[in-house]
Short mmCIF file of C-alpha atoms and ligand atoms in Angstrom, two decimals:
data_model
loop_
_atom_site.label_atom_id
_atom_site.label_comp_id
_atom_site.label_asym_id
_atom_site.label_seq_id
_atom_site.Cartn_x
_atom_site.Cartn_y
_atom_site.Cartn_z
CA MET A 271 -181.45 -93.76 49.99
CA ARG A 272 -182.80 -91.25 52.47
CA HIS A 273 -186.20 -89.56 52.72
CA PHE A 274 -186.96 -86.14 54.20
CA LEU A 275 -190.29 -86.79 55.91
CA ASN A 276 -189.65 -84.88 59.14
CA THR A 277 -186.68 -83.49 61.04
CA MET A 278 -187.15 -85.91 63.92
CA ASP A 279 -185.26 -88.50 61.83
CA TRP A 280 -182.35 -86.12 61.20
CA SER A 281 -179.62 -85.13 63.65
CA ARG A 282 -178.84 -81.50 64.41
CA GLU A 283 -175.47 -81.97 62.68
CA SER A 284 -176.99 -83.30 59.47
CA LEU A 285 -179.55 -80.48 59.43
CA GLN A 286 -176.76 -77.95 60.00
CA GLU A 287 -174.94 -79.38 56.96
CA LEU A 288 -178.04 -78.59 54.89
CA LEU A 289 -178.21 -75.09 56.34
CA ASP A 290 -174.53 -74.45 55.60
CA GLU A 291 -174.95 -75.78 52.08
CA ALA A 292 -177.98 -73.52 51.61
CA ALA A 293 -175.91 -70.48 52.59
CA GLU A 294 -173.32 -71.42 49.96
CA LEU A 295 -175.92 -72.06 47.28
CA ARG A 296 -177.37 -68.61 48.00
CA GLN A 297 -174.05 -67.08 46.88
CA HIS A 298 -174.01 -68.94 43.55
CA ARG A 299 -177.56 -69.38 42.35
CA LEU A 300 -176.95 -71.17 39.04
CA SER A 301 -175.10 -74.46 38.63
CA ASP A 302 -175.47 -77.82 36.91
CA ARG A 303 -175.15 -79.90 40.05
CA LEU A 304 -178.37 -81.74 39.27
CA ARG A 305 -178.15 -81.68 35.50
CA GLY A 306 -180.36 -84.37 34.00
CA LYS A 307 -182.21 -85.05 37.26
CA THR A 308 -185.97 -84.82 37.65
CA ILE A 309 -188.28 -84.37 40.60
CA ALA A 310 -192.04 -84.91 40.66
CA LEU A 311 -193.99 -82.56 42.94
CA LEU A 312 -197.37 -83.91 44.00
CA PHE A 313 -199.71 -81.25 45.35
CA LEU A 314 -202.92 -82.44 46.97
CA ASN A 315 -203.42 -78.90 48.34
CA PRO A 316 -202.77 -75.34 47.13
CA SER A 317 -199.38 -73.68 47.34
CA MET A 318 -197.59 -70.56 46.22
CA ARG A 319 -194.15 -70.58 47.89
CA THR A 320 -193.51 -74.32 47.98
CA ARG A 321 -194.34 -74.91 44.35
CA THR A 322 -192.48 -71.85 43.09
CA SER A 323 -189.36 -72.40 45.20
CA PHE A 324 -189.07 -76.09 44.30
CA GLU A 325 -189.60 -75.46 40.58
CA ILE A 326 -187.13 -72.58 40.48
CA GLY A 327 -184.70 -74.42 42.74
CA ALA A 328 -184.65 -77.42 40.42
CA PHE A 329 -184.19 -75.13 37.41
CA GLU A 330 -181.28 -73.29 39.04
CA LEU A 331 -179.51 -76.62 39.65
CA GLY A 332 -180.02 -77.81 36.08
CA ALA A 333 -182.79 -80.26 37.05
CA HIS A 334 -186.40 -80.43 35.90
CA ALA A 335 -189.43 -80.37 38.19
CA ILE A 336 -192.84 -81.57 37.11
CA VAL A 337 -195.89 -80.52 39.12
CA LEU A 338 -198.80 -82.94 39.41
CA GLU A 339 -202.12 -82.17 41.05
CA PRO A 340 -203.84 -85.50 41.73
CA GLY A 341 -207.59 -85.21 41.52
CA LYS A 342 -207.31 -82.15 39.24
CA ALA A 343 -204.96 -82.45 36.26
CA ALA A 344 -203.73 -85.91 37.35
CA TRP A 345 -205.68 -89.01 38.43
CA GLY A 346 -206.92 -89.08 42.01
CA ILE A 347 -204.88 -91.37 44.28
CA GLU A 348 -205.91 -93.94 46.89
CA PHE A 349 -203.42 -94.12 49.78
CA GLU A 350 -205.00 -96.81 51.99
CA THR A 351 -203.83 -100.39 51.74
CA GLY A 352 -206.23 -103.22 50.91
CA VAL A 353 -209.28 -101.10 50.06
CA ILE A 354 -211.82 -101.80 47.33
CA MET A 355 -211.30 -98.77 45.12
CA ASP A 356 -214.90 -97.99 44.27
CA GLY A 357 -214.62 -94.28 45.20
CA GLU A 358 -213.21 -91.26 43.38
CA ALA A 359 -209.55 -92.35 43.25
CA GLU A 360 -208.54 -93.82 39.89
CA GLU A 361 -205.19 -95.33 40.92
CA HIS A 362 -203.31 -96.50 43.98
CA ILE A 363 -200.21 -94.93 45.51
CA ALA A 364 -198.41 -98.25 44.93
CA GLU A 365 -198.56 -97.68 41.17
CA VAL A 366 -198.11 -93.89 41.35
CA ALA A 367 -194.97 -94.27 43.50
CA GLY A 368 -193.72 -97.13 41.35
CA VAL A 369 -194.16 -95.26 38.08
CA LEU A 370 -192.74 -91.97 39.34
CA SER A 371 -189.77 -93.84 40.81
CA ARG A 372 -189.02 -95.15 37.31
CA TYR A 373 -189.24 -91.66 35.77
CA CYS A 374 -187.83 -89.40 38.49
CA ASP A 375 -184.97 -89.07 40.97
CA ALA A 376 -187.14 -87.75 43.83
CA ILE A 377 -190.78 -87.17 44.70
CA GLY A 378 -192.19 -84.30 46.78
CA LEU A 379 -195.64 -84.50 48.36
CA ARG A 380 -197.98 -81.97 49.96
CA ALA A 381 -200.89 -83.71 51.68
CA PHE A 382 -202.66 -81.75 54.40
CA PRO A 383 -204.60 -83.64 57.05
CA LEU A 384 -208.28 -84.16 56.29
CA PHE A 385 -209.63 -82.32 59.37
CA LYS A 386 -212.03 -85.14 60.27
CA ASP A 387 -210.31 -87.52 62.68
CA TRP A 388 -207.07 -86.47 64.36
CA SER A 389 -206.40 -89.99 65.67
CA SER A 390 -206.04 -91.01 62.02
CA ASP A 391 -204.44 -87.81 60.63
CA ARG A 392 -201.79 -87.75 63.36
CA GLN A 393 -200.31 -90.94 61.85
CA ASP A 394 -199.16 -88.99 58.75
CA GLY A 395 -200.18 -92.07 56.76
CA VAL A 396 -200.32 -90.50 53.30
CA ILE A 397 -196.66 -89.55 53.06
CA LYS A 398 -195.60 -92.74 54.84
CA SER A 399 -197.51 -94.69 52.23
CA LEU A 400 -195.69 -92.85 49.42
CA ALA A 401 -192.32 -93.43 51.11
CA ARG A 402 -193.10 -97.13 51.54
CA HIS A 403 -193.86 -97.60 47.85
CA ALA A 404 -191.24 -95.26 46.35
CA SER A 405 -187.74 -96.36 45.44
CA VAL A 406 -186.44 -92.77 45.24
CA PRO A 407 -186.18 -90.16 48.03
CA VAL A 408 -189.45 -88.60 49.17
CA ILE A 409 -189.61 -84.99 50.38
CA ASN A 410 -192.36 -83.73 52.69
CA MET A 411 -193.74 -80.48 51.26
CA GLU A 412 -196.17 -80.22 54.23
CA THR A 413 -198.35 -82.81 55.88
CA ILE A 414 -198.74 -82.64 59.67
CA VAL A 415 -195.24 -81.19 59.75
CA HIS A 416 -193.51 -78.82 57.35
CA PRO A 417 -189.81 -79.71 57.55
CA CYS A 418 -188.75 -77.57 54.55
CA GLN A 419 -190.24 -74.57 56.37
CA GLU A 420 -188.25 -75.60 59.45
CA LEU A 421 -185.02 -75.43 57.49
CA ALA A 422 -185.92 -72.01 56.09
CA LEU A 423 -186.84 -70.76 59.56
CA MET A 424 -183.58 -71.96 61.11
CA ARG A 425 -181.55 -70.58 58.18
CA THR A 426 -183.24 -67.21 58.81
CA ILE A 427 -182.64 -67.34 62.57
CA GLN A 428 -178.96 -68.11 62.03
CA ASP A 429 -178.65 -65.40 59.36
CA HIS A 430 -179.92 -62.76 61.79
CA LEU A 431 -179.04 -64.02 65.27
CA GLY A 432 -176.00 -66.22 64.66
CA GLN A 433 -175.79 -69.14 67.07
CA PRO A 434 -179.40 -69.90 68.13
CA ASP A 435 -178.52 -71.60 71.43
CA GLY A 436 -179.95 -69.83 74.45
CA LYS A 437 -181.97 -67.33 72.43
CA LYS A 438 -185.63 -66.98 73.45
CA PHE A 439 -187.98 -68.23 70.73
CA VAL A 440 -191.68 -67.52 71.21
CA LEU A 441 -194.18 -69.47 69.15
CA THR A 442 -197.44 -67.62 69.53
CA TRP A 443 -200.84 -68.93 68.50
CA THR A 444 -202.95 -66.32 66.71
CA TRP A 445 -206.62 -66.09 65.86
CA HIS A 446 -207.80 -66.90 62.30
CA PRO A 447 -211.29 -67.30 60.82
CA ARG A 448 -210.77 -71.03 60.25
CA PRO A 449 -209.06 -73.81 62.21
CA LEU A 450 -205.76 -74.34 60.37
CA ASN A 451 -203.26 -77.17 60.14
CA THR A 452 -200.89 -77.58 63.09
CA ALA A 453 -197.99 -78.52 60.77
CA VAL A 454 -195.97 -75.31 60.91
CA ALA A 455 -196.49 -74.96 64.66
CA ASN A 456 -195.32 -78.55 65.21
CA SER A 457 -192.34 -77.87 63.01
CA ALA A 458 -191.40 -74.58 64.66
CA LEU A 459 -191.31 -76.29 68.04
CA LEU A 460 -189.22 -79.15 66.70
CA ILE A 461 -186.55 -77.05 65.01
CA ALA A 462 -186.19 -74.34 67.67
CA SER A 463 -185.85 -76.95 70.41
CA LYS A 464 -183.43 -79.04 68.36
CA PHE A 465 -181.13 -76.03 67.94
CA GLY A 466 -180.89 -75.21 71.65
CA MET A 467 -183.30 -72.29 71.84
CA ASP A 468 -185.32 -71.40 74.93
CA VAL A 469 -188.75 -72.07 73.50
CA THR A 470 -192.00 -70.60 74.84
CA LEU A 471 -195.23 -71.91 73.36
CA LEU A 472 -197.85 -69.19 73.90
CA VAL A 473 -201.46 -70.41 73.63
CA PRO A 474 -204.74 -68.90 74.81
CA HIS A 475 -206.11 -72.16 76.24
CA ASP A 476 -204.83 -75.67 76.98
CA ASP A 477 -206.88 -77.01 74.08
CA TYR A 478 -204.40 -75.28 71.75
CA LEU A 479 -201.47 -77.37 72.95
CA LEU A 480 -199.98 -79.39 70.13
CA ASP A 481 -200.11 -83.14 69.68
CA GLU A 482 -198.17 -84.99 72.37
CA GLN A 483 -195.86 -86.64 69.80
CA PHE A 484 -194.50 -83.15 68.94
CA MET A 485 -194.64 -81.75 72.47
CA ASP A 486 -192.72 -84.80 73.73
CA ALA A 487 -190.22 -84.53 70.88
CA ALA A 488 -189.68 -80.84 71.64
CA TYR A 489 -189.05 -81.55 75.34
CA ALA A 490 -186.62 -84.33 74.37
CA ASN A 491 -184.89 -82.03 71.87
CA ALA A 492 -184.52 -79.34 74.52
CA ASP A 493 -182.98 -81.86 76.94
CA ALA A 494 -180.54 -83.02 74.28
CA SER A 495 -179.62 -79.57 72.96
CA GLY A 496 -179.35 -77.69 76.26
CA GLY A 497 -182.33 -75.51 75.40
CA SER A 498 -185.61 -75.30 77.25
CA MET A 499 -189.28 -75.61 76.55
CA GLU A 500 -192.18 -73.98 78.41
CA ILE A 501 -195.86 -73.38 77.89
CA SER A 502 -197.49 -70.04 78.66
CA THR A 503 -200.95 -68.52 78.47
CA ASN A 504 -199.61 -65.12 79.59
CA ILE A 505 -198.94 -62.75 76.69
CA GLU A 506 -196.78 -60.29 78.66
CA SER A 507 -194.42 -62.79 80.23
CA ALA A 508 -194.13 -64.77 77.01
CA TYR A 509 -193.08 -61.75 74.93
CA GLN A 510 -190.74 -60.35 77.58
CA GLY A 511 -187.11 -61.03 76.68
CA ALA A 512 -187.99 -62.71 73.37
CA ASP A 513 -185.33 -62.70 70.66
CA PHE A 514 -187.55 -64.21 67.98
CA VAL A 515 -191.34 -64.19 67.74
CA TYR A 516 -192.95 -66.69 65.39
CA ALA A 517 -196.69 -66.56 64.77
CA LYS A 518 -199.03 -69.24 63.54
CA SER A 519 -202.69 -70.05 63.85
CA TRP A 520 -203.98 -73.58 64.30
CA GLY A 521 -207.12 -75.41 65.31
CA ALA A 522 -207.70 -76.90 68.78
CA LEU A 523 -207.04 -80.63 68.54
CA PRO A 524 -209.71 -81.70 71.09
CA LEU A 525 -212.28 -80.11 68.72
CA TYR A 526 -210.71 -81.44 65.52
CA GLY A 527 -213.35 -82.05 62.86
CA ARG A 528 -215.89 -79.88 64.74
CA PRO A 529 -215.18 -76.43 63.25
CA GLU A 530 -218.27 -74.69 64.61
CA GLU A 531 -217.51 -75.65 68.21
CA GLU A 532 -213.85 -74.80 67.65
CA ALA A 533 -214.81 -71.35 66.35
CA ARG A 534 -216.70 -70.65 69.60
CA LEU A 535 -213.65 -71.65 71.66
CA ARG A 536 -211.39 -69.43 69.51
CA GLU A 537 -213.62 -66.36 69.35
CA PRO A 538 -212.46 -64.60 72.60
CA TYR A 539 -208.80 -64.73 71.59
CA ARG A 540 -208.52 -62.26 68.69
CA HIS A 541 -206.21 -60.19 70.89
CA PHE A 542 -203.42 -62.73 70.36
CA ILE A 543 -202.66 -60.82 67.14
CA VAL A 544 -199.00 -59.79 66.93
CA ASP A 545 -198.85 -56.00 67.14
CA GLY A 546 -196.31 -53.27 67.82
CA GLN A 547 -197.22 -53.06 71.50
CA LYS A 548 -196.42 -56.72 72.06
CA MET A 549 -193.22 -56.55 70.01
CA ALA A 550 -192.13 -53.57 72.16
CA MET A 551 -192.07 -55.92 75.19
CA THR A 552 -189.40 -58.11 73.59
CA ASN A 553 -185.62 -57.98 73.52
CA SER A 554 -185.78 -56.14 70.15
CA ALA A 555 -187.02 -59.41 68.71
CA LEU A 556 -187.29 -60.38 65.09
CA PHE A 557 -190.69 -61.47 63.86
CA SER A 558 -191.55 -64.06 61.25
CA HIS A 559 -194.35 -66.18 59.82
CA CYS A 560 -194.30 -68.96 57.24
CA LEU A 561 -196.81 -67.11 54.99
CA PRO A 562 -199.48 -66.91 53.70
CA LEU A 563 -200.62 -64.44 56.36
CA ARG A 564 -203.84 -62.45 56.70
CA ARG A 565 -202.73 -58.94 57.63
CA ASN A 566 -204.43 -57.36 60.64
CA ILE A 567 -205.71 -60.80 61.63
CA LYS A 568 -202.52 -62.64 62.60
CA ALA A 569 -200.15 -59.65 62.61
CA THR A 570 -200.72 -55.95 62.07
CA ASP A 571 -199.53 -53.93 59.09
CA GLU A 572 -197.13 -52.21 61.50
CA VAL A 573 -195.46 -55.54 62.34
CA MET A 574 -195.41 -56.88 58.79
CA ASP A 575 -193.87 -53.66 57.46
CA ALA A 576 -191.33 -53.27 60.29
CA SER A 577 -187.61 -53.78 59.73
CA TYR A 578 -187.71 -56.55 62.36
CA CYS A 579 -190.08 -58.62 60.19
CA VAL A 580 -188.02 -61.28 58.40
CA ALA A 581 -190.87 -63.24 56.82
CA LEU A 582 -189.64 -62.47 53.29
CA ASP A 583 -186.13 -63.63 54.21
CA GLU A 584 -187.64 -66.87 55.48
CA ALA A 585 -189.65 -67.28 52.28
CA GLU A 586 -186.52 -66.67 50.18
CA ASN A 587 -184.63 -69.20 52.26
CA ARG A 588 -187.15 -71.87 51.24
CA LEU A 589 -185.45 -71.76 47.84
CA HIS A 590 -181.92 -72.14 49.16
CA VAL A 591 -182.59 -74.85 51.76
CA GLN A 592 -184.61 -76.94 49.32
CA LYS A 593 -181.81 -76.71 46.76
CA ALA A 594 -179.42 -77.96 49.45
CA LEU A 595 -181.86 -80.75 50.27
CA MET A 596 -182.23 -81.83 46.64
CA CYS A 597 -178.42 -81.84 46.23
CA GLN A 598 -178.06 -83.91 49.38
CA LEU A 599 -180.76 -86.44 48.47
CA ILE A 600 -180.19 -86.92 44.74
CA GLY A 601 -176.91 -85.22 43.91
CA HIS A 602 -174.77 -88.34 43.93
CA ARG A 603 -177.09 -91.05 42.71
N1 LIG B 882 -195.22 -71.49 53.57
C1 LIG B 882 -195.71 -72.24 52.55
O1 LIG B 882 -195.55 -73.47 52.51
O2 LIG B 882 -196.35 -71.53 51.59
P1 LIG B 882 -197.27 -72.14 50.46
O3 LIG B 882 -198.47 -72.78 51.18
O4 LIG B 882 -197.68 -70.99 49.60
O5 LIG B 882 -196.51 -73.18 49.71
#
């Protein structure tokens, strides 16, 4: 049995198999490859794309997906071990995972970090706890990484650019009214570096560097894949020669859990928005974003409506890569 908690546990070759399978599944949407299978999707946070693409993906393979929202239409869950459960949570992940493992063939979980203490959130303890107690494969639907988004991003890069090796991939931080999760940024670094791209992480200030576990993994990936990894605070040099620009906003980790102070740090950097002028400095780059995206905050209307914007392709690819993932994880049980 194999989980899909992050791509760090998966080789480039095994990820490429999923990407190839996704391209085939895109050609033949309906099949009964997972007829009779079921997947439980636990959402502790809101979603549009992830929920829709998993539900439709399961349907198109002949499987059934059931969405549960613990704390709303399902009992709240305690994830810590050994606690006296005198708070809001009505049941423990040990029982939730045990019961769902008896009913279902796989379990997906979305559990964003709590934005209080990064030293705790960086452990990704919630999904690890589910994986420890489950006896069926667990799929990460976004925690402190978003590996399904990584697959969709790399499928999209390969669809448009072919072999990704040696192509310049710019991950640019953008301003946003709130400090957001670093998950997609962590994931973008991991997948681009794993697939041999020349990665530039563009940030306005050192405090926006990502957690060292992901920075270190990206450097190690680049060494192994023949790619490269560099950090820049210079907008012009970062965009110059770019083949793919990926935008995301995230909160500064040194000010994690202190949103008012973080907002003051972030305020001078609204000009990191992706606009036509910046895209004109690139090597006719493609642009994408995981969505949801606030227009004219993270990227301008001009960029979002341009033919080089492939964000909708990436969103569509969520469906195909997740179908490949479900086939891989539960297709032959
Ligand atoms: N990109 C993504 O995961 O979208 P949702 O938050 O809408 O699921």
